[in-house]
Coordinates of N, CA, C and O in Angstrom, one line a residue:
M19 N 2.5 -0.8 -11.2 CA 3.0 0.6 -11.5 C 4.6 0.6 -11.3 O 5.2 1.2 -12.1
A20 N 5.1 0.0 -10.2 CA 6.5 0.0 -10.0 C 7.2 -0.7 -11.2 O 8.3 -0.2 -11.6
L21 N 6.7 -1.8 -11.6 CA 7.3 -2.5 -12.8 C 7.3 -1.6 -14.0 O 8.3 -1.6 -14.8
G22 N 6.2 -0.9 -14.3 CA 6.2 0.0 -15.4 C 7.2 1.1 -15.3 O 7.8 1.6 -16.2
I23 N 7.3 1.7 -14.1 CA 8.3 2.7 -13.8 C 9.7 2.2 -14.0 O 10.5 2.9 -14.6
L24 N 10.0 1.0 -13.5 CA 11.3 0.4 -13.7 C 11.6 0.2 -15.2 O 12.7 0.4 -15.7
Q25 N 10.6 -0.3 -15.9 CA 10.8 -0.4 -17.4 C 11.1 0.9 -18.1 O 12.0 1.0 -18.9
A26 N 10.4 1.9 -17.7 CA 10.6 3.2 -18.3 C 11.9 3.8 -17.9 O 12.5 4.6 -18.6
A27 N 12.4 3.5 -16.7 CA 13.7 4.0 -16.2 C 14.9 3.1 -16.7 O 16.0 3.4 -16.3
N28 N 14.6 2.1 -17.5 CA 15.6 1.2 -18.1 C 16.5 0.6 -17.0 O 17.7 0.7 -16.9
V29 N 15.8 -0.1 -16.1 CA 16.4 -0.8 -15.0 C 17.5 -1.8 -15.4 O 18.5 -2.0 -14.7
K30 N 17.3 -2.3 -16.6 CA 18.3 -3.4 -17.1 C 19.6 -2.8 -17.4 O 20.6 -3.6 -17.7
Q31 N 19.8 -1.5 -17.4 CA 21.1 -0.9 -17.7 C 22.1 -1.1 -16.5 O 23.3 -1.0 -16.7
Y32 N 21.5 -1.5 -15.4 CA 22.4 -1.8 -14.2 C 22.4 -3.3 -13.9 O 21.4 -4.0 -14.0
P33 N 23.6 -3.8 -13.5 CA 23.7 -5.2 -13.2 C 22.8 -5.6 -12.0 O 22.5 -4.8 -11.1
A34 N 22.3 -6.8 -12.1 CA 21.4 -7.4 -11.0 C 22.2 -7.2 -9.6 O 23.4 -7.4 -9.6
N35 N 21.4 -6.8 -8.6 CA 21.9 -6.7 -7.2 C 23.0 -5.6 -7.1 O 23.6 -5.5 -6.0
S36 N 23.1 -4.7 -8.1 CA 24.0 -3.6 -7.9 C 23.3 -2.5 -7.1 O 22.1 -2.5 -7.0
A37 N 24.1 -1.7 -6.5 CA 23.5 -0.6 -5.7 C 22.6 0.3 -6.6 O 21.6 0.8 -6.1
Q38 N 23.0 0.6 -7.8 CA 22.3 1.4 -8.7 C 20.9 0.8 -9.0 O 19.9 1.5 -9.0
R39 N 20.9 -0.5 -9.2 CA 19.6 -1.2 -9.6 C 18.7 -1.2 -8.4 O 17.5 -1.0 -8.5
I40 N 19.3 -1.6 -7.2 CA 18.5 -1.6 -6.0 C 17.9 -0.2 -5.7 O 16.7 -0.1 -5.3
H41 N 18.7 0.8 -5.8 CA 18.2 2.2 -5.6 C 17.1 2.5 -6.5 O 16.0 3.0 -6.1
L42 N 17.2 2.1 -7.8 CA 16.1 2.4 -8.8 C 14.8 1.6 -8.4 O 13.7 2.2 -8.4
Q43 N 15.0 0.4 -7.9 CA 13.8 -0.4 -7.5 C 13.1 0.2 -6.3 O 11.9 0.3 -6.3
I44 N 13.9 0.7 -5.4 CA 13.3 1.3 -4.2 C 12.6 2.6 -4.5 O 11.5 2.8 -4.1
E45 N 13.2 3.4 -5.4 CA 12.6 4.7 -5.8 C 11.3 4.4 -6.5 O 10.3 5.1 -6.4
A46 N 11.3 3.4 -7.4 CA 10.1 3.1 -8.2 C 8.9 2.6 -7.2 O 7.8 3.0 -7.4
M47 N 9.3 1.8 -6.2 CA 8.3 1.4 -5.3 C 7.7 2.6 -4.5 O 6.5 2.7 -4.2
R48 N 8.6 3.5 -4.1 CA 8.2 4.7 -3.4 C 7.2 5.5 -4.2 O 6.2 6.0 -3.7
I49 N 7.5 5.7 -5.5 CA 6.6 6.5 -6.3 C 5.2 5.7 -6.5 O 4.2 6.3 -6.4
A50 N 5.3 4.4 -6.7 CA 4.1 3.6 -6.9 C 3.2 3.7 -5.6 O 2.0 3.8 -5.7
F51 N 3.8 3.6 -4.5 CA 3.1 3.7 -3.2 C 2.5 5.1 -3.1 O 1.3 5.2 -2.6
A52 N 3.2 6.1 -3.4 CA 2.6 7.5 -3.3 C 1.4 7.6 -4.1 O 0.4 8.1 -3.7
D53 N 1.4 7.1 -5.3 CA 0.2 7.1 -6.2 C -0.9 6.2 -5.6 O -2.1 6.5 -5.6
A54 N -0.5 5.0 -5.2 CA -1.5 4.0 -4.7 C -2.3 4.6 -3.5 O -3.5 4.5 -3.4
Y55 N -1.6 5.2 -2.6 CA -2.2 5.8 -1.4 C -3.1 7.0 -1.7 O -4.0 7.3 -1.0
A56 N -2.8 7.6 -2.8 CA -3.6 8.8 -3.2 C -4.8 8.5 -4.1 O -5.8 9.1 -4.0
Y57 N -4.7 7.4 -4.9 CA -5.8 7.1 -5.9 C -6.4 5.8 -5.8 O -7.6 5.6 -6.3
V58 N -5.8 4.8 -5.3 CA -6.4 3.4 -5.3 C -7.3 3.2 -4.2 O -7.0 3.4 -3.0
S59 N -8.5 2.7 -4.5 CA -9.5 2.4 -3.4 C -10.4 1.3 -4.0 O -10.1 0.7 -5.0
D60 N -11.5 1.2 -3.3 CA -12.6 0.3 -3.8 C -12.8 0.7 -5.3 O -13.0 1.9 -5.6
A61 N -12.9 -0.2 -6.2 CA -13.0 0.1 -7.6 C -14.2 1.0 -7.9 O -14.2 1.8 -8.8
R62 N -15.3 0.8 -7.1 CA -16.5 1.7 -7.4 C -16.3 3.1 -7.0 O -17.1 4.0 -7.3
S63 N -15.2 3.4 -6.2 CA -15.0 4.8 -5.7 C -13.8 5.5 -6.3 O -13.5 6.6 -6.0
M64 N -13.1 4.8 -7.2 CA -11.9 5.4 -7.8 C -12.2 6.5 -8.8 O -12.9 6.2 -9.7
A65 N -11.7 7.6 -8.5 CA -11.9 8.8 -9.5 C -10.9 8.7 -10.7 O -11.2 9.2 -11.7
V66 N -9.8 8.0 -10.5 CA -8.8 7.9 -11.5 C -8.8 6.4 -11.9 O -8.6 5.5 -11.1
P67 N -9.1 6.2 -13.2 CA -9.1 4.8 -13.7 C -7.8 4.1 -13.6 O -6.7 4.7 -13.8
V68 N -7.8 2.8 -13.3 CA -6.5 2.0 -13.3 C -5.8 2.1 -14.6 O -4.5 2.3 -14.5
S69 N -6.4 2.2 -15.7 CA -5.8 2.3 -17.0 C -4.9 3.6 -17.0 O -3.9 3.6 -17.7
S70 N -5.4 4.7 -16.3 CA -4.6 5.9 -16.3 C -3.3 5.7 -15.5 O -2.3 6.3 -15.8
L71 N -3.4 5.0 -14.3 CA -2.3 4.8 -13.5 C -1.3 3.9 -14.1 O -0.1 4.0 -13.8
L72 N -1.7 3.0 -15.0 CA -0.8 2.1 -15.7 C -0.4 2.6 -17.1 O 0.3 1.9 -17.9
N73 N -0.9 3.7 -17.5 CA -0.6 4.3 -18.8 C 0.9 4.5 -19.0 O 1.6 5.0 -18.2
R74 N 1.4 4.0 -20.1 CA 2.9 4.1 -20.4 C 3.4 5.5 -20.3 O 4.5 5.7 -19.7
D75 N 2.8 6.4 -20.9 CA 3.3 7.8 -20.9 C 3.3 8.3 -19.4 O 4.2 9.1 -19.0
Y76 N 2.3 8.0 -18.6 CA 2.2 8.4 -17.3 C 3.4 7.8 -16.5 O 4.1 8.5 -15.7
L77 N 3.6 6.5 -16.7 CA 4.7 5.8 -16.0 C 6.1 6.4 -16.4 O 7.0 6.5 -15.6
V78 N 6.2 6.8 -17.6 CA 7.5 7.4 -18.1 C 7.7 8.7 -17.4 O 8.8 9.1 -16.9
S79 N 6.6 9.5 -17.2 CA 6.7 10.8 -16.5 C 7.0 10.6 -15.0 O 7.8 11.4 -14.4
R80 N 6.5 9.5 -14.4 CA 6.9 9.2 -13.0 C 8.3 8.8 -12.9 O 9.0 9.2 -12.0
A81 N 8.8 8.0 -13.9 CA 10.2 7.5 -13.8 C 11.1 8.6 -14.0 O 12.2 8.6 -13.4
A82 N 10.7 9.7 -14.7 CA 11.6 10.8 -14.9 C 11.9 11.6 -13.6 O 12.8 12.4 -13.5
L83 N 11.1 11.3 -12.6 CA 11.3 12.0 -11.3 C 12.5 11.4 -10.5 O 13.0 12.0 -9.6
I84 N 12.9 10.2 -10.9 CA 13.9 9.5 -10.1 C 15.3 10.1 -10.4 O 15.7 10.2 -11.6
D85 N 16.0 10.5 -9.3 CA 17.4 10.8 -9.4 C 18.2 9.6 -9.2 O 18.0 8.9 -8.2
H86 N 19.0 9.2 -10.2 CA 19.7 7.9 -10.1 C 20.9 7.9 -9.1 O 21.5 6.9 -8.9
H87 N 21.1 9.0 -8.4 CA 22.2 9.1 -7.4 C 21.8 9.4 -6.0 O 22.6 9.4 -5.1
Q88 N 20.5 9.8 -5.8 CA 20.0 10.1 -4.4 C 18.5 9.8 -4.3 O 17.8 9.9 -5.3
A89 N 18.1 9.6 -3.1 CA 16.7 9.4 -2.8 C 15.9 10.6 -3.0 O 16.4 11.7 -2.8
G90 N 14.7 10.5 -3.5 CA 13.8 11.6 -3.8 C 12.7 11.7 -2.8 O 12.6 10.9 -1.8
S91 N 11.8 12.7 -3.0 CA 10.7 12.9 -2.2 C 9.5 12.9 -3.1 O 9.4 13.7 -4.0
Y92 N 8.5 12.0 -2.9 CA 7.5 11.7 -3.8 C 6.1 12.0 -3.3 O 5.1 11.5 -3.8
G93 N 6.0 12.6 -2.2 CA 4.7 12.9 -1.6 C 4.2 11.8 -0.7 O 5.0 11.0 -0.2
A94 N 2.9 11.7 -0.5 CA 2.3 10.8 0.5 C 2.6 9.4 0.1 O 2.5 9.0 -1.0
G95 N 3.0 8.6 1.1 CA 3.2 7.2 1.0 C 3.4 6.7 2.4 O 4.1 7.3 3.2
D96 N 2.8 5.6 2.7 CA 2.9 5.0 4.0 C 2.9 3.5 3.9 O 1.9 2.8 4.4
P97 N 4.0 2.9 3.4 CA 4.0 1.4 3.3 C 3.8 0.9 4.7 O 4.4 1.4 5.7
H98 N 3.1 -0.1 4.9 CA 2.8 -0.6 6.2 C 2.9 -2.1 6.3 O 3.1 -2.8 5.3
S99 N 2.9 -2.6 7.5 CA 2.9 -4.0 7.7 C 1.8 -4.3 8.7 O 1.4 -3.4 9.4
G100 N 1.3 -5.4 8.6 CA 0.2 -5.8 9.5 C 0.0 -7.3 9.6 O 0.8 -8.0 9.0
G101 N -1.0 -7.7 10.3 CA -1.1 -9.1 10.4 C -2.4 -9.5 11.1 O -3.1 -8.7 11.7
T102 N -2.8 -10.7 10.9 CA -4.1 -11.2 11.4 C -3.8 -12.5 12.2 O -3.0 -13.4 11.7
V103 N -4.3 -12.5 13.4 CA -4.3 -13.7 14.2 C -5.7 -14.3 14.3 O -6.6 -13.6 14.5
Y104 N -5.8 -15.6 14.0 CA -7.1 -16.3 14.0 C -6.9 -17.5 14.8 O -5.9 -18.3 14.6
L105 N -7.8 -17.8 15.8 CA -7.8 -19.0 16.5 C -9.2 -19.5 16.7 O -10.1 -18.6 16.8
C106 N -9.4 -20.7 16.7 CA -10.7 -21.3 17.0 C -10.5 -22.6 17.8 O -9.5 -23.2 17.7
A107 N -11.5 -23.0 18.5 CA -11.5 -24.2 19.2 C -12.9 -24.8 19.2 O -13.9 -24.1 19.2
A108 N -13.0 -26.1 19.3 CA -14.3 -26.8 19.4 C -14.1 -28.0 20.3 O -13.1 -28.6 20.4
D109 N -15.1 -28.2 21.1 CA -15.1 -29.4 22.0 C -15.9 -30.5 21.3 O -16.5 -30.4 20.3
E110 N -15.9 -31.6 22.0 CA -16.5 -32.8 21.5 C -18.0 -32.8 21.3 O -18.6 -33.5 20.5
S111 N -18.6 -31.8 22.0 CA -20.1 -31.7 21.9 C -20.5 -30.7 20.8 O -21.6 -30.4 20.6
G112 N -19.5 -30.1 20.1 CA -19.7 -29.2 19.1 C -19.8 -27.7 19.5 O -20.1 -26.8 18.7
M113 N -19.5 -27.4 20.7 CA -19.4 -26.0 21.2 C -18.1 -25.4 20.5 O -17.0 -26.0 20.6
M114 N -18.3 -24.2 20.0 CA -17.1 -23.6 19.3 C -16.9 -22.2 19.7 O -17.9 -21.5 20.2
I115 N -15.7 -21.7 19.6 CA -15.4 -20.3 19.8 C -14.4 -19.9 18.6 O -13.6 -20.7 18.2
S116 N -14.6 -18.7 18.2 CA -13.8 -18.2 17.1 C -13.3 -16.8 17.5 O -14.1 -16.0 18.0
Y117 N -12.1 -16.5 17.3 CA -11.5 -15.2 17.6 C -10.6 -14.8 16.5 O -9.8 -15.5 16.0
I118 N -10.8 -13.5 16.1 CA -9.9 -13.0 15.0 C -9.4 -11.6 15.5 O -10.2 -10.8 16.0
Q119 N -8.1 -11.4 15.4 CA -7.5 -10.1 15.7 C -6.7 -9.7 14.5 O -5.8 -10.4 14.1
S120 N -7.0 -8.6 13.9 CA -6.4 -8.2 12.7 C -5.9 -6.7 12.8 O -6.7 -5.8 13.0
N121 N -4.6 -6.5 12.8 CA -4.0 -5.2 12.9 C -3.5 -4.8 11.6 O -2.7 -5.5 11.0
F122 N -3.8 -3.6 11.2 CA -3.3 -3.0 10.0 C -1.8 -2.6 10.1 O -1.0 -2.7 9.2
K123 N -1.5 -2.0 11.2 CA -0.2 -1.4 11.4 C 0.2 -1.4 12.9 O -0.6 -1.1 13.7
G124 N 1.4 -1.8 13.2 CA 1.9 -1.8 14.5 C 1.0 -2.6 15.5 O 0.7 -3.7 15.1
F125 N 0.7 -2.1 16.6 CA -0.1 -2.8 17.6 C -1.5 -2.4 17.6 O -2.2 -2.4 18.6
G126 N -2.0 -2.1 16.4 CA -3.4 -1.7 16.3 C -3.6 -0.3 16.6 O -2.8 0.6 16.4
S127 N -4.8 0.0 17.2 CA -5.2 1.4 17.4 C -4.4 2.0 18.6 O -4.5 3.2 18.8
G128 N -3.8 1.1 19.4 CA -3.1 1.6 20.6 C -4.1 1.6 21.8 O -3.7 1.9 22.9
V129 N -5.3 1.2 21.6 CA -6.3 1.1 22.7 C -6.4 -0.3 23.1 O -6.6 -1.2 22.3
V130 N -6.3 -0.6 24.4 CA -6.4 -1.9 24.9 C -7.6 -2.0 25.9 O -7.6 -1.1 26.8
S131 N -8.4 -3.0 25.8 CA -9.5 -3.1 26.8 C -9.0 -3.5 28.1 O -7.9 -4.0 28.2
P132 N -9.8 -3.3 29.2 CA -9.4 -3.7 30.5 C -9.0 -5.2 30.6 O -8.2 -5.6 31.4
G133 N -9.6 -6.0 29.7 CA -9.3 -7.4 29.7 C -8.1 -7.8 28.9 O -7.7 -8.9 28.8
G134 N -7.4 -6.8 28.3 CA -6.2 -7.0 27.6 C -6.2 -7.3 26.1 O -5.3 -7.7 25.5
I135 N -7.4 -7.0 25.5 CA -7.5 -7.2 24.1 C -7.2 -5.8 23.3 O -7.8 -4.8 23.6
A136 N -6.2 -5.9 22.4 CA -5.9 -4.7 21.7 C -6.9 -4.5 20.5 O -7.2 -5.4 19.8
F137 N -7.4 -3.3 20.4 CA -8.4 -3.0 19.4 C -7.7 -2.8 18.0 O -6.6 -2.2 18.0
H138 N -8.3 -3.2 17.0 CA -7.7 -3.2 15.7 C -7.7 -1.8 15.1 O -8.3 -0.9 15.6
N139 N -7.0 -1.6 14.0 CA -7.0 -0.4 13.2 C -7.1 -0.6 11.7 O -6.5 0.0 10.9
R140 N -7.9 -1.6 11.4 CA -8.1 -2.0 10.0 C -8.7 -0.9 9.1 O -8.5 -0.9 7.9
G141 N -9.3 0.1 9.7 CA -9.8 1.2 8.9 C -8.8 2.3 8.6 O -9.2 3.4 8.2
M142 N -7.6 2.1 8.9 CA -6.6 3.1 8.9 C -6.4 3.8 7.5 O -6.2 5.0 7.5
S143 N -6.6 3.1 6.4 CA -6.4 3.8 5.1 C -7.7 4.5 4.6 O -7.6 5.2 3.6
F144 N -8.7 4.4 5.4 CA -9.9 5.2 5.0 C -9.7 6.7 5.4 O -8.9 7.0 6.2
S145 N -10.4 7.6 4.7 CA -10.2 9.0 4.9 C -11.6 9.6 5.3 O -12.6 9.1 4.9
L146 N -11.5 10.7 6.1 CA -12.7 11.4 6.5 C -12.8 12.6 5.6 O -13.8 13.4 5.7
Q147 N -11.9 12.8 4.6 CA -11.9 13.9 3.7 C -13.0 13.7 2.6 O -13.0 12.7 1.9
D148 N -13.9 14.7 2.5 CA -15.0 14.6 1.5 C -14.4 14.5 0.1 O -13.4 15.3 -0.2
G149 N -14.9 13.6 -0.6 CA -14.4 13.4 -2.0 C -13.2 12.5 -2.2 O -12.9 12.2 -3.3
H150 N -12.5 12.2 -1.1 CA -11.3 11.3 -1.3 C -11.8 9.9 -1.7 O -12.8 9.5 -1.3
P151 N -11.0 9.3 -2.6 CA -11.5 8.0 -3.1 C -11.6 6.9 -2.0 O -12.4 6.0 -2.1
N152 N -10.9 7.1 -0.8 CA -11.1 6.2 0.3 C -11.9 6.8 1.4 O -11.7 6.4 2.6
Q153 N -12.8 7.7 1.1 CA -13.7 8.3 2.1 C -14.5 7.2 2.7 O -15.0 6.3 2.0
V154 N -14.6 7.2 4.1 CA -15.4 6.2 4.8 C -16.9 6.2 4.3 O -17.5 7.3 4.3
N155 N -17.4 5.1 3.8 CA -18.8 5.0 3.4 C -19.2 3.6 3.6 O -18.4 2.7 3.6
P156 N -20.5 3.4 3.7 CA -21.0 2.0 3.9 C -20.7 1.1 2.7 O -20.7 1.6 1.5
G157 N -20.3 -0.1 2.9 CA -20.1 -1.1 1.8 C -18.7 -0.9 1.1 O -18.5 -1.6 0.2
K158 N -17.9 0.0 1.6 CA -16.6 0.2 1.0 C -15.7 -1.0 1.3 O -15.7 -1.5 2.4
R159 N -14.8 -1.4 0.4 CA -13.8 -2.4 0.7 C -12.5 -1.7 0.9 O -12.2 -0.6 0.3

């Protein structure tokens, strides 16, 4: 989506690594994330088809929102960082242990067990809102 928005906004009119081009790239990503967080989910649950999100006319309309001189406001978007830690060990007799800790954002849920294990927050992008494409349901990815 961001690449389509950049193409529609004629990103090539600005020199590589120029402030104008970087600004345009950032704004295109912000718009793409706003749409992704509103519409993209498990393919079986998406109410808006991917082809609509990548439609040239739609991307042109999204690119038209960009002010080439200042940052805009594009609605919901929450770019995140996360990480997964995995460790395992086995002894010579074949006894094994496996541990995985996967945090979607920050330090996880913020809840830590008395033993010192931080609980994950991998379900963060799911919604409790009825009808939302990312509504929590069994078997959802």
